[in-house]
C-alpha cells in the first residue's frame, strides 16, 4: 500500500511561483511512475506532468513554466510552478503507479493506482 500526502498549495498572484510537494510511503518508491494531475471546478481531472527515473513529460500549457522532480532517497515528489496564471487554479493531486506504464498510459487518470488527497492552488489576476 502506498500513501501520498501533498502540501504546498495556497494563493498566489498571477506571474508568481509556488512549489508543491508530495511525500510518499513504500519501500520501492524509486520504481514508481509519479505524476501530478489537477482538477478545476466543473472540469475533469487533467494530467499535468509525470516522471519515471529522470524521464519527464509535461502538459503543453505548463511546459517551460512547471518543473517536476523527485528525490528517491527522501521519497518525495515536487512540482515547481513558475509564472502561474489564473488558468492554473485547481486542486492538484499527486499520483503513483508501480513501474513504467508507457507513453500513452502516463496521461490517463485510470493508469495510476495511488492518489493523494489534493492541495488547492488559487491564482488571482
mmCIF file of C-alpha atoms in Angstrom:
data_model
loop_
_atom_site.group_PDB
_atom_site.id
_atom_site.type_symbol
_atom_site.label_atom_id
_atom_site.label_comp_id
_atom_site.label_asym_id
_atom_site.label_seq_id
_atom_site.Cartn_x
_atom_site.Cartn_y
_atom_site.Cartn_z
ATOM 1 C CA UNK A 1 0.000 0.000 0.000
ATOM 2 C CA UNK A 2 1.322 3.419 -0.962
ATOM 3 C CA UNK A 3 0.262 6.592 0.799
ATOM 4 C CA UNK A 4 0.695 10.026 -0.753
ATOM 5 C CA UNK A 5 0.399 13.337 1.083
ATOM 6 C CA UNK A 6 0.531 16.647 -0.791
ATOM 7 C CA UNK A 7 1.468 20.027 0.625
ATOM 8 C CA UNK A 8 2.462 23.485 -0.528
ATOM 9 C CA UNK A 9 -0.729 24.751 -2.093
ATOM 10 C CA UNK A 10 -2.051 28.231 -1.486
ATOM 11 C CA UNK A 11 -2.985 31.535 -3.048
ATOM 12 C CA UNK A 12 -0.607 33.367 -5.364
ATOM 13 C CA UNK A 13 -0.828 36.263 -7.770
ATOM 14 C CA UNK A 14 -0.536 35.826 -11.497
ATOM 15 C CA UNK A 15 3.116 35.632 -12.519
ATOM 16 C CA UNK A 16 4.178 34.311 -9.135
ATOM 17 C CA UNK A 17 5.662 30.984 -8.093
ATOM 18 C CA UNK A 18 4.639 28.079 -5.906
ATOM 19 C CA UNK A 19 6.162 24.697 -5.090
ATOM 20 C CA UNK A 20 4.020 21.656 -4.409
ATOM 21 C CA UNK A 21 5.384 18.627 -2.564
ATOM 22 C CA UNK A 22 4.219 15.051 -2.209
ATOM 23 C CA UNK A 23 5.520 12.712 0.475
ATOM 24 C CA UNK A 24 5.237 9.002 -0.359
ATOM 25 C CA UNK A 25 5.440 5.792 1.585
ATOM 26 C CA UNK A 26 6.508 2.426 0.231
ATOM 27 C CA UNK A 27 9.767 0.524 0.016
ATOM 28 C CA UNK A 28 10.173 0.660 -3.766
ATOM 29 C CA UNK A 29 9.499 4.345 -4.401
ATOM 30 C CA UNK A 30 12.302 4.576 -6.971
ATOM 31 C CA UNK A 31 10.371 2.184 -9.235
ATOM 32 C CA UNK A 32 7.181 4.257 -9.256
ATOM 33 C CA UNK A 33 5.962 6.365 -12.112
ATOM 34 C CA UNK A 34 4.880 9.576 -10.379
ATOM 35 C CA UNK A 35 2.596 12.282 -11.720
ATOM 36 C CA UNK A 36 0.742 15.476 -10.933
ATOM 37 C CA UNK A 37 -2.866 15.908 -12.008
ATOM 38 C CA UNK A 38 -5.186 18.859 -11.447
ATOM 39 C CA UNK A 39 -8.907 19.437 -11.400
ATOM 40 C CA UNK A 40 -10.649 22.778 -11.685
ATOM 41 C CA UNK A 41 -14.316 23.109 -10.662
ATOM 42 C CA UNK A 42 -16.615 21.690 -13.322
ATOM 43 C CA UNK A 43 -13.733 20.136 -15.262
ATOM 44 C CA UNK A 44 -12.401 16.579 -15.454
ATOM 45 C CA UNK A 45 -9.119 15.729 -13.787
ATOM 46 C CA UNK A 46 -6.221 16.675 -16.083
ATOM 47 C CA UNK A 47 -2.712 15.235 -16.302
ATOM 48 C CA UNK A 48 -0.072 17.929 -15.718
ATOM 49 C CA UNK A 49 3.318 16.183 -15.600
ATOM 50 C CA UNK A 50 4.907 12.816 -14.939
ATOM 51 C CA UNK A 51 8.321 11.421 -14.105
ATOM 52 C CA UNK A 52 9.911 7.979 -14.208
ATOM 53 C CA UNK A 53 13.564 7.916 -13.294
ATOM 54 C CA UNK A 54 14.864 11.093 -14.918
ATOM 55 C CA UNK A 55 12.382 10.974 -17.795
ATOM 56 C CA UNK A 56 9.894 13.850 -17.528
ATOM 57 C CA UNK A 57 6.886 14.892 -19.569
ATOM 58 C CA UNK A 58 4.571 17.897 -19.395
ATOM 59 C CA UNK A 59 1.183 19.154 -20.469
ATOM 60 C CA UNK A 60 1.802 21.615 -23.303
ATOM 61 C CA UNK A 61 0.280 24.560 -21.437
ATOM 62 C CA UNK A 62 2.679 24.195 -18.480
ATOM 63 C CA UNK A 63 5.864 23.204 -20.326
ATOM 64 C CA UNK A 64 8.573 25.760 -19.664
ATOM 65 C CA UNK A 65 6.771 27.059 -16.558
ATOM 66 C CA UNK A 66 6.457 23.949 -14.372
ATOM 67 C CA UNK A 67 9.188 21.511 -13.363
ATOM 68 C CA UNK A 68 8.536 18.065 -11.920
ATOM 69 C CA UNK A 69 11.278 16.426 -9.884
ATOM 70 C CA UNK A 70 11.736 13.596 -7.411
ATOM 71 C CA UNK A 71 14.072 12.681 -4.577
ATOM 72 C CA UNK A 72 14.078 8.907 -4.312
ATOM 73 C CA UNK A 73 16.111 8.915 -1.090
ATOM 74 C CA UNK A 74 13.538 11.134 0.630
ATOM 75 C CA UNK A 75 10.576 9.584 -1.220
ATOM 76 C CA UNK A 76 9.295 12.961 -2.300
ATOM 77 C CA UNK A 77 7.870 14.432 -5.482
ATOM 78 C CA UNK A 78 7.843 18.146 -6.262
ATOM 79 C CA UNK A 79 6.222 20.486 -8.750
ATOM 80 C CA UNK A 80 7.893 23.864 -9.130
ATOM 81 C CA UNK A 81 5.336 26.217 -10.633
ATOM 82 C CA UNK A 82 6.635 29.469 -12.110
ATOM 83 C CA UNK A 83 4.784 32.274 -13.883
ATOM 84 C CA UNK A 84 1.467 30.834 -12.718
ATOM 85 C CA UNK A 85 -1.691 32.004 -14.441
ATOM 86 C CA UNK A 86 -5.366 32.103 -13.379
ATOM 87 C CA UNK A 87 -5.990 29.035 -15.587
ATOM 88 C CA UNK A 88 -3.643 27.091 -13.292
ATOM 89 C CA UNK A 89 -6.189 27.424 -10.470
ATOM 90 C CA UNK A 90 -7.202 23.905 -9.462
ATOM 91 C CA UNK A 91 -6.895 21.167 -6.892
ATOM 92 C CA UNK A 92 -3.563 19.455 -7.538
ATOM 93 C CA UNK A 93 -3.143 15.736 -6.921
ATOM 94 C CA UNK A 94 -0.077 13.545 -6.611
ATOM 95 C CA UNK A 95 -0.447 10.086 -8.206
ATOM 96 C CA UNK A 96 1.676 6.954 -8.353
ATOM 97 C CA UNK A 97 1.835 3.583 -10.032
ATOM 98 C CA UNK A 98 4.495 0.905 -9.715
ATOM 99 C CA UNK A 99 6.761 0.612 -12.729
ATOM 100 C CA UNK A 100 6.864 2.270 -16.157
ATOM 101 C CA UNK A 101 3.432 2.428 -17.759
ATOM 102 C CA UNK A 102 4.300 3.702 -21.228
ATOM 103 C CA UNK A 103 3.996 6.949 -23.134
ATOM 104 C CA UNK A 104 0.258 6.832 -23.690
ATOM 105 C CA UNK A 105 -0.891 5.443 -20.373
ATOM 106 C CA UNK A 106 1.027 8.013 -18.309
ATOM 107 C CA UNK A 107 -1.554 10.632 -19.370
ATOM 108 C CA UNK A 108 -4.520 8.643 -18.130
ATOM 109 C CA UNK A 109 -6.038 9.004 -14.685
ATOM 110 C CA UNK A 110 -7.013 5.319 -14.608
ATOM 111 C CA UNK A 111 -3.385 4.259 -15.060
ATOM 112 C CA UNK A 112 -2.470 5.400 -11.543
ATOM 113 C CA UNK A 113 -3.270 3.239 -8.536
ATOM 114 C CA UNK A 114 -2.451 5.591 -5.680
ATOM 115 C CA UNK A 115 -3.618 9.156 -5.063
ATOM 116 C CA UNK A 116 -3.128 11.877 -2.509
ATOM 117 C CA UNK A 117 -5.917 13.963 -1.051
ATOM 118 C CA UNK A 118 -5.026 17.039 -3.082
ATOM 119 C CA UNK A 119 -3.775 20.549 -2.381
ATOM 120 C CA UNK A 120 -5.537 23.678 -3.619
ATOM 121 C CA UNK A 121 -3.787 26.243 -5.806
ATOM 122 C CA UNK A 122 -5.552 29.542 -6.430
ATOM 123 C CA UNK A 123 -4.077 32.120 -8.800
ATOM 124 C CA UNK A 124 -5.503 35.629 -8.796
ATOM 125 C CA UNK A 125 -5.106 38.076 -11.659
#
